[in-house]
Amino acid sequence: MLEAIRRWRDAGEAVARITILVAKGSTPREAGAYMLVTSREQVGTIGGGRLEWDCMAEARTVLTEGGERLERHIPLGPAINQCCGGAVTVSIERVVDMAALEREVWKEREGLPQLILFGAGHVGRALAKSLALLPLQLIWVDAREDEFGPVPPAVDAQVTSDWESILDATPAGSGILVLTQSHTLDALITGAALARNDLRYVGMIGSRTKRKRFESAFRAIDIPQEQIDKLVCPIGDFGVRDKRPEMIAAFVTAEIAARFLGEGVSPVDRESSV
């Protein structure tokens, strides 16, 4: 969204904002969800189907015929050929201050949870692409600059071997995902992350055999077992034995969404997920 806002601002493009003010019952999106629309493009979503299509049409009418703001109360029933059963109140308005909108979206981004991805190998590259689609701040770390390849938009790629400083600067409640080229480095980063005991998610690529060996090493340096038990390893283990990087990335991304970003989601049973 930031990329689109800056591009539209520089081009002098007229922009409308569609926001769900109230959501009652079963609705495609929650109150506060919004999207931005120009005469030819859109970013964000208020929920697909006829609701969004009609609101986008009205937004483009606002842009071409004038007017600043309007509200619509829309039951999501037979009248618009949707069967959600709920209702929404939507505002549609022309954006008059693009700089203020950019600051707002940037502030929203800064409030997203942080996930540190250590490792830019095959799986790391696949993960960076898929994780970049999630609502989080993704910091991607590797000492090997040539390994990153194209960095997805909004991903903060950091070329450094100083993983300790990165980890020290990571806020409490963040997530750590470790998949470096070295088992020794995996152990060092993962052990330091578990020892903190204030991170919401600590995941490490590897087999159950690797986990058992690492657990013994962690106990040897006095990391309490209850902290070791929080380690997710194997990662993305949904019982599908496909080790292509893109498949691993898909399942790990789903795991991150449920365990790290999900609100009110019960942890997946430990026997099937770790």
Coordinates of C-alpha atoms in Angstrom, one line a residue:
M1 CA 0.0 0.0 0.0
L2 CA 2.8 2.4 0.8
E3 CA 4.4 1.8 -2.6
A4 CA 1.0 2.6 -4.3
I5 CA 0.4 5.7 -2.3
R6 CA 3.8 7.1 -3.1
R7 CA 3.4 6.3 -6.8
W8 CA -0.1 7.9 -6.9
R9 CA 1.1 11.0 -5.0
D10 CA 4.0 11.6 -7.3
A11 CA 1.7 11.2 -10.4
G12 CA -1.0 13.5 -8.9
E13 CA -3.5 10.7 -9.1
A14 CA -6.9 11.2 -7.4
V15 CA -7.6 8.6 -4.7
A16 CA -10.7 7.6 -2.8
R17 CA -10.8 5.6 0.4
I18 CA -13.4 3.0 1.3
T19 CA -13.7 2.2 5.0
I20 CA -15.9 -0.2 6.9
L21 CA -17.1 1.9 9.8
V22 CA -19.5 -0.7 11.4
A23 CA -19.7 -4.4 10.9
K24 CA -22.6 -6.4 12.4
G25 CA -23.1 -10.1 12.2
S26 CA -21.3 -12.2 9.5
T27 CA -19.3 -9.8 7.2
P28 CA -16.4 -10.3 4.9
R29 CA -14.1 -7.9 6.8
E30 CA -14.1 -6.2 10.2
A31 CA -14.7 -2.6 11.2
G32 CA -11.7 -0.5 10.3
A33 CA -10.8 -2.4 7.2
Y34 CA -10.2 -0.2 4.2
M35 CA -9.1 0.0 0.6
L36 CA -7.8 2.7 -1.7
V37 CA -9.2 3.2 -5.2
T38 CA -8.1 5.3 -8.2
S39 CA -9.8 5.5 -11.6
R40 CA -7.9 2.3 -12.7
E41 CA -6.3 0.6 -9.7
Q42 CA -7.0 -0.5 -6.1
V43 CA -5.1 -1.7 -3.1
G44 CA -6.5 -3.3 0.0
T45 CA -9.9 -4.9 0.3
I46 CA -13.1 -4.5 2.3
G47 CA -14.2 -8.0 1.3
G48 CA -14.9 -9.5 -2.1
G49 CA -18.0 -9.9 -4.1
R50 CA -20.8 -7.4 -4.8
L51 CA -20.2 -5.3 -1.7
E52 CA -16.7 -4.3 -2.8
W53 CA -17.6 -4.0 -6.4
D54 CA -20.5 -1.6 -5.7
C55 CA -18.4 0.5 -3.3
M56 CA -15.5 0.7 -5.8
A57 CA -18.0 2.0 -8.4
E58 CA -19.3 4.6 -6.1
A59 CA -15.8 5.6 -5.1
R60 CA -14.9 6.2 -8.8
T61 CA -18.0 8.2 -9.2
V62 CA -16.9 10.4 -6.3
L63 CA -13.5 10.9 -8.0
T64 CA -15.0 11.8 -11.4
E65 CA -18.1 13.8 -10.4
G66 CA -16.9 15.5 -7.2
G67 CA -18.0 15.3 -3.6
E68 CA -15.9 14.6 -0.6
R69 CA -17.6 12.0 1.5
L70 CA -20.7 9.7 1.7
E71 CA -21.9 6.8 3.9
R72 CA -23.8 3.7 3.0
H73 CA -25.5 1.1 5.2
I74 CA -25.5 -2.1 3.3
P75 CA -27.3 -5.3 4.4
L76 CA -25.4 -8.3 3.1
G77 CA -28.4 -10.1 1.8
P78 CA -30.5 -10.8 -1.3
A79 CA -30.6 -7.2 -2.4
I80 CA -27.0 -7.3 -3.4
N81 CA -26.9 -11.1 -4.1
Q82 CA -24.8 -11.9 -1.0
C83 CA -25.7 -14.3 1.7
C84 CA -23.4 -13.3 4.6
G85 CA -26.3 -12.3 6.7
G86 CA -24.7 -9.3 8.4
A87 CA -24.6 -5.7 7.6
V88 CA -21.9 -3.0 7.2
T89 CA -21.8 0.8 7.3
V90 CA -19.2 2.0 4.8
S91 CA -17.7 5.5 4.2
I92 CA -16.4 6.5 0.8
E93 CA -14.3 9.7 0.6
R94 CA -11.8 11.4 -1.5
V95 CA -8.3 11.5 0.0
V96 CA -7.4 15.2 0.3
D97 CA -4.0 14.8 2.0
M98 CA -1.9 12.1 0.6
A99 CA 1.0 12.9 2.9
A100 CA -1.2 12.4 5.9
L101 CA -2.4 9.1 4.5
E102 CA 1.2 7.9 3.9
R103 CA 2.0 8.8 7.6
E104 CA -1.0 6.9 8.8
V105 CA -0.2 3.7 6.7
W106 CA 3.5 3.9 7.8
K107 CA 2.4 4.2 11.5
E108 CA 0.2 1.1 11.0
R109 CA 3.2 -0.8 9.6
E110 CA 5.4 0.2 12.5
G111 CA 2.7 -1.3 14.8
L112 CA 2.8 -4.7 13.2
P113 CA 4.6 -7.6 15.0
Q114 CA 8.2 -8.2 14.0
L115 CA 9.5 -11.5 12.6
I116 CA 13.2 -12.0 12.1
L117 CA 14.1 -14.5 9.4
F118 CA 17.7 -15.8 9.7
G119 CA 18.9 -17.4 6.5
A120 CA 18.7 -16.6 2.8
G121 CA 19.1 -20.0 1.2
H122 CA 16.6 -21.7 -1.0
V123 CA 13.9 -22.1 1.7
G124 CA 14.7 -18.6 3.1
R125 CA 14.1 -17.0 -0.3
A126 CA 10.8 -18.9 -0.7
L127 CA 9.8 -17.9 2.8
A128 CA 10.6 -14.2 2.3
K129 CA 8.3 -14.1 -0.6
S130 CA 5.4 -15.8 1.2
L131 CA 5.9 -14.1 4.6
A132 CA 6.0 -10.7 2.9
L133 CA 2.3 -11.1 2.2
L134 CA 1.4 -11.3 5.9
P135 CA 0.7 -8.3 8.2
L136 CA 4.1 -8.2 9.9
Q137 CA 7.4 -6.5 9.9
L138 CA 9.8 -8.9 8.2
I139 CA 13.5 -8.5 8.8
W140 CA 15.6 -10.9 6.7
V141 CA 19.2 -11.5 7.9
D142 CA 22.2 -13.2 6.3
A143 CA 25.9 -12.5 6.0
R144 CA 25.9 -13.6 2.3
E145 CA 24.7 -10.7 0.2
D146 CA 24.6 -12.7 -3.0
E147 CA 22.1 -15.2 -1.5
F148 CA 19.2 -12.8 -1.1
G149 CA 18.2 -12.4 -4.8
P150 CA 15.3 -10.0 -5.3
V151 CA 14.0 -8.7 -2.0
P152 CA 10.2 -8.5 -1.8
P153 CA 8.8 -5.0 -1.2
A154 CA 8.6 -3.8 2.5
V155 CA 11.1 -6.6 3.6
D156 CA 14.1 -5.2 5.5
A157 CA 17.1 -7.3 4.2
Q158 CA 20.1 -6.9 6.4
V159 CA 23.5 -8.2 5.3
T160 CA 25.4 -8.9 8.5
S161 CA 27.0 -11.7 10.5
D162 CA 26.2 -9.9 13.7
W163 CA 23.1 -11.9 14.6
E164 CA 23.6 -11.1 18.3
S165 CA 22.9 -7.4 17.8
I166 CA 19.9 -8.2 15.7
L167 CA 18.5 -10.5 18.3
D168 CA 19.3 -8.1 21.2
A169 CA 17.4 -5.3 19.4
T170 CA 14.3 -7.5 18.7
P171 CA 11.4 -6.4 20.9
A172 CA 9.7 -8.7 23.3
G173 CA 6.7 -10.6 21.7
S174 CA 8.4 -10.8 18.3
G175 CA 9.1 -14.0 16.3
I176 CA 12.3 -15.7 15.3
L177 CA 12.7 -18.1 12.4
V178 CA 16.1 -19.8 12.0
L179 CA 17.2 -21.6 8.8
T180 CA 20.8 -20.7 8.2
Q181 CA 23.4 -22.7 6.2
S182 CA 25.1 -23.9 9.4
H183 CA 23.8 -26.1 12.1
T184 CA 26.2 -24.5 14.6
L185 CA 24.8 -21.1 13.8
D186 CA 21.2 -22.4 14.0
A187 CA 22.0 -23.7 17.5
L188 CA 23.6 -20.4 18.6
I189 CA 20.7 -18.2 17.4
T190 CA 18.0 -20.6 18.6
G191 CA 19.6 -21.1 22.0
A192 CA 19.9 -17.3 22.5
A193 CA 16.3 -16.8 21.4
L194 CA 15.0 -19.4 23.8
A195 CA 17.1 -18.1 26.7
R196 CA 15.3 -14.7 26.3
N197 CA 12.0 -16.3 27.2
D198 CA 10.0 -13.3 25.9
L199 CA 9.5 -14.1 22.3
R200 CA 6.1 -15.2 20.9
Y201 CA 7.5 -17.6 18.4
V202 CA 10.8 -19.4 18.0
G203 CA 11.0 -21.7 15.0
M204 CA 14.0 -23.6 13.6
I205 CA 14.2 -25.7 10.4
G206 CA 15.2 -29.3 11.0
S207 CA 14.2 -32.9 11.8
R208 CA 13.1 -34.4 15.1
T209 CA 16.6 -35.9 15.3
K210 CA 18.1 -32.4 15.0
R211 CA 15.7 -31.2 17.6
K212 CA 16.7 -33.9 20.1
R213 CA 20.4 -33.2 19.7
F214 CA 19.8 -29.5 20.1
E215 CA 17.6 -29.9 23.2
S216 CA 20.5 -31.8 24.9
A217 CA 22.8 -28.9 24.1
F218 CA 20.4 -26.3 25.3
R219 CA 19.9 -28.2 28.6
A220 CA 23.7 -28.3 29.0
I221 CA 23.9 -24.5 29.0
D222 CA 21.1 -24.4 31.6
I223 CA 18.1 -23.3 29.4
P224 CA 15.1 -24.5 31.4
Q225 CA 13.1 -27.3 29.8
E226 CA 9.9 -25.3 29.8
Q227 CA 11.6 -22.7 27.6
I228 CA 13.1 -25.4 25.3
D229 CA 9.6 -26.9 24.9
K230 CA 8.5 -23.6 23.2
L231 CA 10.7 -24.3 20.3
V232 CA 8.9 -25.1 17.0
C233 CA 11.0 -27.7 15.2
P234 CA 10.2 -29.2 12.7
I235 CA 8.6 -26.1 11.3
G236 CA 5.5 -26.3 9.1
D237 CA 4.9 -29.9 9.9
F238 CA 1.4 -30.7 8.7
G239 CA 2.2 -34.2 7.7
V240 CA 2.9 -33.4 4.0
R241 CA 6.3 -34.9 3.0
D242 CA 7.2 -32.5 0.3
K243 CA 10.5 -30.8 0.8
R244 CA 10.5 -28.4 -2.2
P245 CA 11.3 -24.9 -0.8
E246 CA 8.0 -23.4 -2.0
M247 CA 6.0 -26.2 -0.3
I248 CA 7.9 -25.8 3.0
A249 CA 7.3 -22.0 2.7
A250 CA 3.6 -22.4 2.2
F251 CA 3.2 -24.6 5.3
V252 CA 5.5 -22.5 7.5
T253 CA 3.7 -19.3 6.4
A254 CA 0.4 -20.9 7.5
E255 CA 1.9 -21.9 10.8
I256 CA 3.2 -18.3 11.4
A257 CA -0.2 -16.9 10.5
A258 CA -1.9 -19.2 13.0
R259 CA 0.6 -19.3 15.9
F260 CA 2.2 -15.9 15.7
L261 CA -0.4 -13.6 14.1
G262 CA -3.6 -15.4 15.0
E263 CA -5.8 -13.9 17.7
G264 CA -7.8 -16.4 19.7
V265 CA -6.4 -19.3 17.8
S266 CA -5.6 -22.3 19.9
P267 CA -2.1 -23.7 19.4
V268 CA -2.0 -26.7 17.1
D269 CA -1.6 -30.0 19.0
R270 CA 2.1 -30.4 19.8
E271 CA 2.3 -34.0 18.6
S272 CA 1.2 -33.0 15.0
S273 CA 3.0 -29.6 14.8
V274 CA 6.4 -29.7 16.4

